[in-house]
Short mmCIF file of C-alpha atoms and ligand atoms in Angstrom, two decimals:
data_model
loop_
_atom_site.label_atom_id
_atom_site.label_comp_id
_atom_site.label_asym_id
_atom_site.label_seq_id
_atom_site.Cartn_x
_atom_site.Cartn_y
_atom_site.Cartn_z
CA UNK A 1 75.15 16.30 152.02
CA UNK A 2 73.77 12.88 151.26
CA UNK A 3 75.28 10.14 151.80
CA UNK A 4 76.30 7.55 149.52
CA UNK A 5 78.14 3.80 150.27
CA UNK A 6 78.81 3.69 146.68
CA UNK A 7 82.04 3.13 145.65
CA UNK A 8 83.23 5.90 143.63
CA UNK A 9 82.99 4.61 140.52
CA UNK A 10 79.44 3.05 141.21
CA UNK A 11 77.94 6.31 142.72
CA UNK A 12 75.00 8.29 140.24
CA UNK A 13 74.55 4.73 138.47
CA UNK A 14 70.89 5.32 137.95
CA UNK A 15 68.92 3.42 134.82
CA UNK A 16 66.78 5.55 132.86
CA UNK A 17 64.04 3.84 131.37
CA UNK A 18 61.85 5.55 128.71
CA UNK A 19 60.18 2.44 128.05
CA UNK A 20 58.94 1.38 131.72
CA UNK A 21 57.44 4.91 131.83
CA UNK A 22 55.38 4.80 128.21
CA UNK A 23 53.97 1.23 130.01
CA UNK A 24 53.18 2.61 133.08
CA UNK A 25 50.88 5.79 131.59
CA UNK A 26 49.25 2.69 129.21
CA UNK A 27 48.27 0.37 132.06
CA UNK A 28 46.96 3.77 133.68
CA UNK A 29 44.84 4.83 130.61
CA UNK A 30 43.84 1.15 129.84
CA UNK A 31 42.10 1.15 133.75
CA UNK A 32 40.44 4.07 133.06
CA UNK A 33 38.99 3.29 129.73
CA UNK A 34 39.23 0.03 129.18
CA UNK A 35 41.89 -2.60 127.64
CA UNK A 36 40.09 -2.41 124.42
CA UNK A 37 40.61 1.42 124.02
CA UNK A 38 44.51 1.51 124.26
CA UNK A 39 46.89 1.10 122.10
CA UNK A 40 49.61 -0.43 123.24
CA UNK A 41 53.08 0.45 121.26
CA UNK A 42 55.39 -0.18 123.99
CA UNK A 43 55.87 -3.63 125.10
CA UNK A 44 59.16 -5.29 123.58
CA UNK A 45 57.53 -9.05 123.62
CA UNK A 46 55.30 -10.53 121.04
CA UNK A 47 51.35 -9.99 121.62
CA UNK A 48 48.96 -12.57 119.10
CA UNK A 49 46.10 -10.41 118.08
CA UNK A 50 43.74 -10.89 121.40
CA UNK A 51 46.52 -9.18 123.06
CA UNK A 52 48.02 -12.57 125.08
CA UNK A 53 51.56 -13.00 125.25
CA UNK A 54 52.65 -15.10 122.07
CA UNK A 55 54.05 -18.44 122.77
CA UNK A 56 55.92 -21.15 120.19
CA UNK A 57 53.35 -23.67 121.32
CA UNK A 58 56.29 -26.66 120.26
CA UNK A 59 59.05 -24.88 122.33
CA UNK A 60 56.33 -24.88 125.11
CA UNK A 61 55.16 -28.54 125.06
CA UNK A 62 59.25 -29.38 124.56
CA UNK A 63 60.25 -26.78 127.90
CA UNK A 64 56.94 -28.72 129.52
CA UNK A 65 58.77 -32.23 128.81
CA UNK A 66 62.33 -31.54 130.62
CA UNK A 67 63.14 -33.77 133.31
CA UNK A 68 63.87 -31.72 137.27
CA UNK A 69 67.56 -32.73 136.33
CA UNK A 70 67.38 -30.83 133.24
CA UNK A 71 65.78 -27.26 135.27
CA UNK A 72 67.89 -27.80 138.31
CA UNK A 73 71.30 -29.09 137.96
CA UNK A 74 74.28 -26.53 137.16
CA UNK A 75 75.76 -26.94 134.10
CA UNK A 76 79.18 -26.27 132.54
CA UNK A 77 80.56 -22.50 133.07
CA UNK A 78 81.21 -22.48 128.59
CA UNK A 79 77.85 -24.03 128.55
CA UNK A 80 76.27 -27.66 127.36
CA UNK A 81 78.59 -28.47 124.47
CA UNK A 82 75.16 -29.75 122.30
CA UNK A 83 73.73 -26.35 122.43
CA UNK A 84 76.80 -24.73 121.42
CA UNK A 85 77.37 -26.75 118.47
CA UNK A 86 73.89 -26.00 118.18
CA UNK A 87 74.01 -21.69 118.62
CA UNK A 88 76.48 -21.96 115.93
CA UNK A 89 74.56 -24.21 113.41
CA UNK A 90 71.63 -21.84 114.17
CA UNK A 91 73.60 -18.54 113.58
CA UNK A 92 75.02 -19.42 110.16
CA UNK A 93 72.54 -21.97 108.60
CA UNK A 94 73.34 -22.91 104.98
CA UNK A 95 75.82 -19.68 105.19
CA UNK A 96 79.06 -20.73 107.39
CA UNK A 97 81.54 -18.86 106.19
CA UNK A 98 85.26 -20.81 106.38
CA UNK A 99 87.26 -20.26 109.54
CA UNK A 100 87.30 -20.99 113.28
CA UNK A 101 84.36 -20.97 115.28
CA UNK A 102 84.17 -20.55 119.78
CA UNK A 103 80.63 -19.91 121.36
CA UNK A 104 79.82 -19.14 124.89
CA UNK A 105 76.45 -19.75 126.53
CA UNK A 106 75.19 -16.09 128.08
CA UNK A 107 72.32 -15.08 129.76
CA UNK A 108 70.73 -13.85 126.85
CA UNK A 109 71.38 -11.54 124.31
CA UNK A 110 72.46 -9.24 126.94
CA UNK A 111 74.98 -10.85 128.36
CA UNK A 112 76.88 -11.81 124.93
CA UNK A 113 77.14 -7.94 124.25
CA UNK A 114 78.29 -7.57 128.02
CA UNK A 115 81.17 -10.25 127.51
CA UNK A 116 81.77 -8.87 123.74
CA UNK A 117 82.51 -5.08 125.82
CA UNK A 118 83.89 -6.18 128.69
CA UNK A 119 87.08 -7.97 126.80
CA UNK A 120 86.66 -6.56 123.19
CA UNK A 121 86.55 -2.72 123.69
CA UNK A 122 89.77 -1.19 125.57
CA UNK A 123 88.78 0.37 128.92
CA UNK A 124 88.60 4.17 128.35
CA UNK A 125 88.29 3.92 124.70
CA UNK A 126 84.85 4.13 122.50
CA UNK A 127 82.54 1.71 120.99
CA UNK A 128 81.16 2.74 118.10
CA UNK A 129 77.45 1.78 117.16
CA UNK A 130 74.47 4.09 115.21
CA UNK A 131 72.69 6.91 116.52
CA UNK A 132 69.33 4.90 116.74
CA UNK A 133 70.21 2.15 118.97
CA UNK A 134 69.00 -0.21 121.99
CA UNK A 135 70.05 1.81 124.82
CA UNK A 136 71.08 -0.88 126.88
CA UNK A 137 74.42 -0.95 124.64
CA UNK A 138 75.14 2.13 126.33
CA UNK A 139 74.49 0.86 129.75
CA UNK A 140 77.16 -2.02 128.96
CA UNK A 141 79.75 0.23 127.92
CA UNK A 142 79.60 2.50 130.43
CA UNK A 143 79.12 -0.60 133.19
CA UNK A 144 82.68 -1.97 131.53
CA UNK A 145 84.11 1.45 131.63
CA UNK A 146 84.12 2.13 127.96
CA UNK A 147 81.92 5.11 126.36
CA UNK A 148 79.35 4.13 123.30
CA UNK A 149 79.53 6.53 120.34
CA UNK A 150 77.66 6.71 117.61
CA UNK A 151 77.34 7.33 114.05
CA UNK A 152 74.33 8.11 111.76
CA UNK A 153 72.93 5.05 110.51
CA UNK A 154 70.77 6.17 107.72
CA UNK A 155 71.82 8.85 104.89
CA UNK A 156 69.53 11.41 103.41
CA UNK A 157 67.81 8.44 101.31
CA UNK A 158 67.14 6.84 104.24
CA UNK A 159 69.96 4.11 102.83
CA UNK A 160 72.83 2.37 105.18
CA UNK A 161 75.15 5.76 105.23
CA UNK A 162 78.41 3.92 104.93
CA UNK A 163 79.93 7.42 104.36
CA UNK A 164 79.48 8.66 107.95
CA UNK A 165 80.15 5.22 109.45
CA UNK A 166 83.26 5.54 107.63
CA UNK A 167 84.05 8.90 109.15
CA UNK A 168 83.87 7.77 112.41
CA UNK A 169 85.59 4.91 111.88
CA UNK A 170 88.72 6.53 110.56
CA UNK A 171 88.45 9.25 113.50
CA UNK A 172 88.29 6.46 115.96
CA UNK A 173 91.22 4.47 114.46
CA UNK A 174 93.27 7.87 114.77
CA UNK A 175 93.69 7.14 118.54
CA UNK A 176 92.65 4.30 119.47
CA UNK A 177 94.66 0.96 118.19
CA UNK A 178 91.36 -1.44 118.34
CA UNK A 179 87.48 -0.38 118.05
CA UNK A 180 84.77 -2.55 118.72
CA UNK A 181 81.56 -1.86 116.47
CA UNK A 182 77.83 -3.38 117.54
CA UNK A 183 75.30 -3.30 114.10
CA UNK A 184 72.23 -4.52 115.18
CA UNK A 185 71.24 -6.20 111.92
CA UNK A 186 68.81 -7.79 110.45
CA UNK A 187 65.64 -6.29 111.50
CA UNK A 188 66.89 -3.59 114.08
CA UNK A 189 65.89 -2.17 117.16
CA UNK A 190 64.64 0.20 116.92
CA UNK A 191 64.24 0.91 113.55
CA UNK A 192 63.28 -2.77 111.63
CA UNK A 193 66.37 -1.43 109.13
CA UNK A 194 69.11 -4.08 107.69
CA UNK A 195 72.28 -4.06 105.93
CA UNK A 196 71.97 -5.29 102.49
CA UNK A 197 74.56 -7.21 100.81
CA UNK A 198 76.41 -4.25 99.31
CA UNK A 199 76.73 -2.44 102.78
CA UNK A 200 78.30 -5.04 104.61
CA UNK A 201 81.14 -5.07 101.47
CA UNK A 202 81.70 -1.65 102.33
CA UNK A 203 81.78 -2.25 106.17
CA UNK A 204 84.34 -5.28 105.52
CA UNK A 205 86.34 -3.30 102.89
CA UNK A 206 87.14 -0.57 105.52
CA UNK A 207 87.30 -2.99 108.38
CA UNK A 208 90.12 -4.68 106.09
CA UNK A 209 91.99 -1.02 105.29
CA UNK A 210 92.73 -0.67 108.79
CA UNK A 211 93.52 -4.11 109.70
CA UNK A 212 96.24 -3.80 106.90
CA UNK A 213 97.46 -0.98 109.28
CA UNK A 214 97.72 -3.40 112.03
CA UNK A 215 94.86 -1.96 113.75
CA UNK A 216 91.98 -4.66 115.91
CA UNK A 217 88.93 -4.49 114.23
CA UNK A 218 85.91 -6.81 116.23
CA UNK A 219 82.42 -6.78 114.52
CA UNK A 220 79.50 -7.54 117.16
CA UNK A 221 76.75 -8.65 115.12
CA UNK A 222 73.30 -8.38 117.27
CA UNK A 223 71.04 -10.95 115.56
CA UNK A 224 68.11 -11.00 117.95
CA UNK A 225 65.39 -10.32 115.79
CA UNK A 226 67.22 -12.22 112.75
CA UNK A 227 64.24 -15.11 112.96
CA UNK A 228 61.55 -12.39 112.41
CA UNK A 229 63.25 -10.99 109.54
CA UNK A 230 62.63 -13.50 106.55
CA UNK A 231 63.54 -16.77 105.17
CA UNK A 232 66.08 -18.23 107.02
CA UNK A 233 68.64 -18.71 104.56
CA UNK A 234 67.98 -15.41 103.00
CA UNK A 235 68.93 -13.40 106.01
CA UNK A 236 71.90 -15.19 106.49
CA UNK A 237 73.61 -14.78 103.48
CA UNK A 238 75.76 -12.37 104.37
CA UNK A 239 77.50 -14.37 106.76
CA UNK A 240 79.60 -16.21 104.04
CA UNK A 241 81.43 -12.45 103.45
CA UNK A 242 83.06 -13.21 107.42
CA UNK A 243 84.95 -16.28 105.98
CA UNK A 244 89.12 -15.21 105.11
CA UNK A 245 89.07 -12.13 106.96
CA UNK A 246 92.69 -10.88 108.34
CA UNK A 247 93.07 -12.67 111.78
CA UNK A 248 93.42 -8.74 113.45
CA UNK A 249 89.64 -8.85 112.15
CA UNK A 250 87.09 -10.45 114.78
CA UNK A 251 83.38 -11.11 113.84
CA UNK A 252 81.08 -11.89 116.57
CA UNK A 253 77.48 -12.36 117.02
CA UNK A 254 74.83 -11.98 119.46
CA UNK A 255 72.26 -15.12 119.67
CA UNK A 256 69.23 -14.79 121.82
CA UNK A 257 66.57 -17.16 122.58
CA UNK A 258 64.30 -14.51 124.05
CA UNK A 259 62.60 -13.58 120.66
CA UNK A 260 63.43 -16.35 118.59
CA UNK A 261 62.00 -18.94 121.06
CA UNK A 262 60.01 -17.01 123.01
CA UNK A 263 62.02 -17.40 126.01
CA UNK A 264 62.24 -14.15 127.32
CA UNK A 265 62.56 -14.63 131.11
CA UNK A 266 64.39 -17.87 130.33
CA UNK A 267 67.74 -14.98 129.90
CA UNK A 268 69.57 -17.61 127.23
CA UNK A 269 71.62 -16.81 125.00
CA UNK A 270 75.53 -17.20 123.36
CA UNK A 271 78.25 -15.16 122.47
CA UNK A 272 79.51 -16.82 118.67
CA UNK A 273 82.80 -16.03 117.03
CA UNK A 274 84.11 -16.58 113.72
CA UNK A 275 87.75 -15.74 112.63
CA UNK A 276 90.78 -17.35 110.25
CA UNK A 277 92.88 -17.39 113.37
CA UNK A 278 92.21 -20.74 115.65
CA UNK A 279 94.51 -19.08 118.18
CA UNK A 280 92.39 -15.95 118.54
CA UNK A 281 89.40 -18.50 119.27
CA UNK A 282 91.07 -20.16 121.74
CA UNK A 283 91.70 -16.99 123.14
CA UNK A 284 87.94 -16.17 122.93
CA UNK A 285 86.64 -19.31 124.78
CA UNK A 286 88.89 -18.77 127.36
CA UNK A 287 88.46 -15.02 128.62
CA UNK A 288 84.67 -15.53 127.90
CA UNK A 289 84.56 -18.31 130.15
CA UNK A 290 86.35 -16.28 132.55
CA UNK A 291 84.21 -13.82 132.35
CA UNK A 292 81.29 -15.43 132.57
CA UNK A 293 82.73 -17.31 136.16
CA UNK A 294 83.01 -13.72 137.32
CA UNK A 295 79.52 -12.57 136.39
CA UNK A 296 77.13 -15.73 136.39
CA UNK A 297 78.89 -18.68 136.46
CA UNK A 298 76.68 -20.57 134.93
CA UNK A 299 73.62 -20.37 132.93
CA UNK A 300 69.82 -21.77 132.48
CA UNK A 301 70.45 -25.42 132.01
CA UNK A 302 66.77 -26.02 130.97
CA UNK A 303 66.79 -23.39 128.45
CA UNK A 304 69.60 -24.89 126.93
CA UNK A 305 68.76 -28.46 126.75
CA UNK A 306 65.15 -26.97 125.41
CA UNK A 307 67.28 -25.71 122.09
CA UNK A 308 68.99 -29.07 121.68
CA UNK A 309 66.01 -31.08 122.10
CA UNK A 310 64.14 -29.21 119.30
CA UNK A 311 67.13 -29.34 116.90
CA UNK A 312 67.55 -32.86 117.37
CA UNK A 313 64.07 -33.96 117.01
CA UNK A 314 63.05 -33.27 113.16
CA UNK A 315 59.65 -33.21 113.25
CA UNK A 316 59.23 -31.30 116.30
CA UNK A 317 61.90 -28.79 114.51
CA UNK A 318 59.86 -28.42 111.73
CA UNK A 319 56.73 -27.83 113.26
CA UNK A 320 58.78 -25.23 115.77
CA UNK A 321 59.82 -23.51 112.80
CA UNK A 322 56.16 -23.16 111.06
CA UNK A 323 54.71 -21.70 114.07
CA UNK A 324 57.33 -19.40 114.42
CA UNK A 325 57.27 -18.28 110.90
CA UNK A 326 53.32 -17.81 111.52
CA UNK A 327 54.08 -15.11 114.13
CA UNK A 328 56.94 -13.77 111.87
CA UNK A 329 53.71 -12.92 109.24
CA UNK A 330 51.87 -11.89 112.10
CA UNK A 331 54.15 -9.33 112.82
CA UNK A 332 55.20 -8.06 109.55
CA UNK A 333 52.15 -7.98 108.40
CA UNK A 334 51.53 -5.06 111.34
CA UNK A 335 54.85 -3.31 110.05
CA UNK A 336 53.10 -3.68 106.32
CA UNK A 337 50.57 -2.23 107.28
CA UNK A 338 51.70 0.45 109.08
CA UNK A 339 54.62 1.63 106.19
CA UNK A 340 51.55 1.42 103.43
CA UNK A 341 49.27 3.56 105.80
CA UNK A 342 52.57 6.05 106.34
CA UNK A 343 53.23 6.00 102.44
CA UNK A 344 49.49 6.99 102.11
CA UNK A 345 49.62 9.86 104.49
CA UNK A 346 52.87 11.17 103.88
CA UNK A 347 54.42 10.00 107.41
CA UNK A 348 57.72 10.08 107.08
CA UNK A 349 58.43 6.43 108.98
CA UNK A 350 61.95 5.42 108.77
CA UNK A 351 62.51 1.90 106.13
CA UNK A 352 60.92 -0.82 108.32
CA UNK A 353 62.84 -4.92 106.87
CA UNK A 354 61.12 -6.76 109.35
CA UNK A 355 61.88 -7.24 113.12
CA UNK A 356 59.68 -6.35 116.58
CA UNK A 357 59.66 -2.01 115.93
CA UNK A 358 59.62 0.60 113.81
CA UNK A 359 60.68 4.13 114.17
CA UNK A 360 59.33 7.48 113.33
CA UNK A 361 61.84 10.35 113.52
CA UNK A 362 60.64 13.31 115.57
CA UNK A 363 62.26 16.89 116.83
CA UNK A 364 60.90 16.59 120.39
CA UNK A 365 59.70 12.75 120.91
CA UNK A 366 58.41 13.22 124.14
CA UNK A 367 55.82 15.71 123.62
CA UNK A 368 54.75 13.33 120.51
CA UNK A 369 54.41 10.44 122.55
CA UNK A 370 52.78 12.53 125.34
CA UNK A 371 50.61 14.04 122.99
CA UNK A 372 49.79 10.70 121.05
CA UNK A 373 47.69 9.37 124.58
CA UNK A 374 45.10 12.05 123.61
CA UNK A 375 44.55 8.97 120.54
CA UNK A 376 45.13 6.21 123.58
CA UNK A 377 48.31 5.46 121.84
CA UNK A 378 51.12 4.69 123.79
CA UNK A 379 54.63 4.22 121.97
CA UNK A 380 58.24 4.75 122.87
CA UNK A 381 59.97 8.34 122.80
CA UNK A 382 63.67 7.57 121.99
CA UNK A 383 66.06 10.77 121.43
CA UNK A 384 65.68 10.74 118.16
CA UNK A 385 62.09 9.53 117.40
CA UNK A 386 59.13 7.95 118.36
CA UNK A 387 59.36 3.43 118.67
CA UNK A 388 56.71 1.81 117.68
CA UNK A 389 56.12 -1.93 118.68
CA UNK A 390 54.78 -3.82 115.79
CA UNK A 391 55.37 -7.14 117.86
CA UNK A 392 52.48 -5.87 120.32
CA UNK A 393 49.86 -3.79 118.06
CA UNK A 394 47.17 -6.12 116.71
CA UNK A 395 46.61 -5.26 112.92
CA UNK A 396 43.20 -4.41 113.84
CA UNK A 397 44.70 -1.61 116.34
CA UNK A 398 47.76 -0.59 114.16
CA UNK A 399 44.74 0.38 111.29
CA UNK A 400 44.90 4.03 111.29
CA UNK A 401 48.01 4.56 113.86
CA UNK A 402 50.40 6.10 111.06
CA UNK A 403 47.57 8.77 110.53
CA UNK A 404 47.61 9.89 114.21
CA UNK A 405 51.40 9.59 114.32
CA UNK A 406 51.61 12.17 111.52
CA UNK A 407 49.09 14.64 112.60
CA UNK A 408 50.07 14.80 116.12
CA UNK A 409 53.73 15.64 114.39
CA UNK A 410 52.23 18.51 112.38
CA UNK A 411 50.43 19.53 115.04
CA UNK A 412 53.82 20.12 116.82
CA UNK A 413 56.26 20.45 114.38
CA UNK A 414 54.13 21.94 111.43
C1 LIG B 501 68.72 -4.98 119.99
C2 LIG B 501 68.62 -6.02 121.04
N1 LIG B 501 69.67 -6.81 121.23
C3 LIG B 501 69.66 -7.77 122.14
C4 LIG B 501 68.56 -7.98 122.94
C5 LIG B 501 68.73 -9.07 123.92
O1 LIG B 501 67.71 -9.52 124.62
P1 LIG B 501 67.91 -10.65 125.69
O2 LIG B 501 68.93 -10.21 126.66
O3 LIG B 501 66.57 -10.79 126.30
O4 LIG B 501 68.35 -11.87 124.96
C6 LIG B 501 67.43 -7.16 122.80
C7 LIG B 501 66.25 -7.31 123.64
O5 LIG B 501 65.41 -6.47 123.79
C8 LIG B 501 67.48 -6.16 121.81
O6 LIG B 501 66.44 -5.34 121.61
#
């Protein structure tokens, strides 16, 4: 028998990574035949089109510029109190809805979905998010000792399908008392779909039927790829719907630096809240904080103080903001490109806002994927498709990817 030290509960943990594997087979391939051969779909950072990792250059001169104070002391558990009256101005922009606000610094994005499971979902109970999804959600949940479920995020017209996330909701409400739901939206992973307008009303409206039932409703919003999903204000109009919700209904978001800064390995983030009740975000800074004692402590000081320098200096903001929106185009010009080339050939790619991916669905993804190295192409096989990283592909490579996509399908599907 082996043996295992594991704690019961810890023992079979094991952290399956699709993505790590699709690299590895591309950095094979790309030895063999050259860098220049390869596509490379895989990689979940931003590549500029000679294939170097993209930088902001203003957030790099700015990081460059912080004092050995600034990198190396600790700083407060909640987080510097600039940069989280910062996170929040950032998350809302011109759209702050009315109500209370609490943010929590978090080692990135990750971490705010961590603290937003471990003391918004009910141990034993579900979480309910769609059926294409960043795995790591499911990692979380079961690491907090919830279960992630799903529902099926597009309908036959490839719209939002509020009916089935309805369905589920009302199932889950049957026995549980609270349900915590993650939409990762705008510009999704792994799909580059968002909510419009008219399908947040209907997530509200229901959110709202069972909170008149007396049932805990908490909204995790995942905004990581909301800077690379159009104008700023546009994408956060929706926001102003969270204002004058019932206080048993909790809207949260998840702000990342690692896209919209380019500060991947800097692991910064915040968990945000918004809700009518002020004693509900009391309550939120509070167990967060706690939480975040228990897991951390503490978080990158010099990532943080990078934020508040840029949004205090208005010229370097400005210029921060028109390089990023440079590799915003850069990148949806790739998805463009890719959705015209799949409208052209009949690929049937899945409705692509903006955002680092796009999806293709697929029967048996892993035999696509395999089958798509034949090409040199190396993309993502999720369960329910094939992930595509327009953040990575040059638009010279993504030229005729769609076309390969599709015929290795027929060739396997018909
Ligand atoms: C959907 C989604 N949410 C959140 C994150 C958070 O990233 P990080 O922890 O680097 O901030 C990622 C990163 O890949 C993501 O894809």
């Amino acid at each position: 028998m082996a043996t295992s030290m594991a704690a019961s509960h810890a023992a079979g943990k094991r952290l399956k990574d699709a993505i790590f594997g699709a690299n590895a087979a591309c950095r094979e391939a790309a030895e063999k035949y050259g860098a220049g051969k390869v596509t490379n779909a895989t990689i979940g950072v931003m590549m500029d089109d000679a294939g170097k990792l993209a930088s902001i250059p203003t957030m790099e001169r700015m990081f460059r510029s912080l004092s050995i104070e600034d990198y190396m002391s600790y700083a407060p558990i909640s987080g510097l109190p600039a940069y989280l009256d910062a996170v929040i101005d950032l998350t809302f922009a011109a759209h702050k809805p009315e109500g209370y606000f609490g943010a929590i610094a978090t080692a990135g994005g990750t971490g705010a979905i961590h603290h937003a499971v471990a003391n918004y979902a009910e141990r034993g109970e579900e979480v309910l998010t769609s059926d294409w999804f960043w795995g790591t959600y499911n990692v979380i949940c079961n690491e907090c000792g919830s279960y992630l479920t799903n529902f099926k995020l597009f309908d036959e017209a490839q719209n939002f399908n509020l009916a089935d996330f309805t369905a589920k909701v009302d199932a889950l409400l049957m026995k549980q008392d609270s349900l915590l739901v993650i939409l990762n939206t705008p510009a999704h992973n792994p799909t580059g779909f968002s909510l419009t307008e008219a399908d947040w009303d209907g997530v509200l409206a229901l959110a709202k039927k069972h909170a008149a039932k007396g049932k805990k409703i908490s909204i995790l919003v995942d905004i990581a790829y909301i800077e690379y999903a159009g104008e700023k204000n546009e994408t956060r109009k929706f926001m102003e719907k969270f204002g004058s919700l019932p206080e048993n209904v909790l809207i949260m978001f998840s702000f990342s630096m690692s896209k919209g800064y380019t500060a991947y390995g800097q692991r910064t983030g915040a968990l945000i809240a918004v809700s009518a009740s002020k004693e509900v975000i009391e309550e939120f800074k509070e167990i967060n904080k706690y939480t975040s004692r228990a897991t951390w402590s503490n978080i990158n000081r010099g990532a943080m103080t990078l934020l508040t320098r840029i949004q205090q200096d208005k010229s370097a903001l400005a210029q921060f903001e028109k390089e990023r929106d440079a590799f915003y185009k850069m990148i949806q010009n790739r998805g463009a490109l890719f959705m015209e080339e799949s409208k052209a050939c009949g690929l049937n790619a899945l409705p692509y806002k903006g955002g680092f991916f796009l999806s293709v669905p697929a029967k048996d993804p892993r035999t696509v994927c395999e089958k798509l190295h034949d090409d040199f192409i190396f993309a993502v096989p999720l369960r329910l498709g094939v992930r595509i990283a327009a953040c990575s592909v040059a638009a010279s490579k993504m030229k005729g990817v769609a076309a390969k996509v599709r015929n290795t399908l027929q060739a396997i599907e018909g």
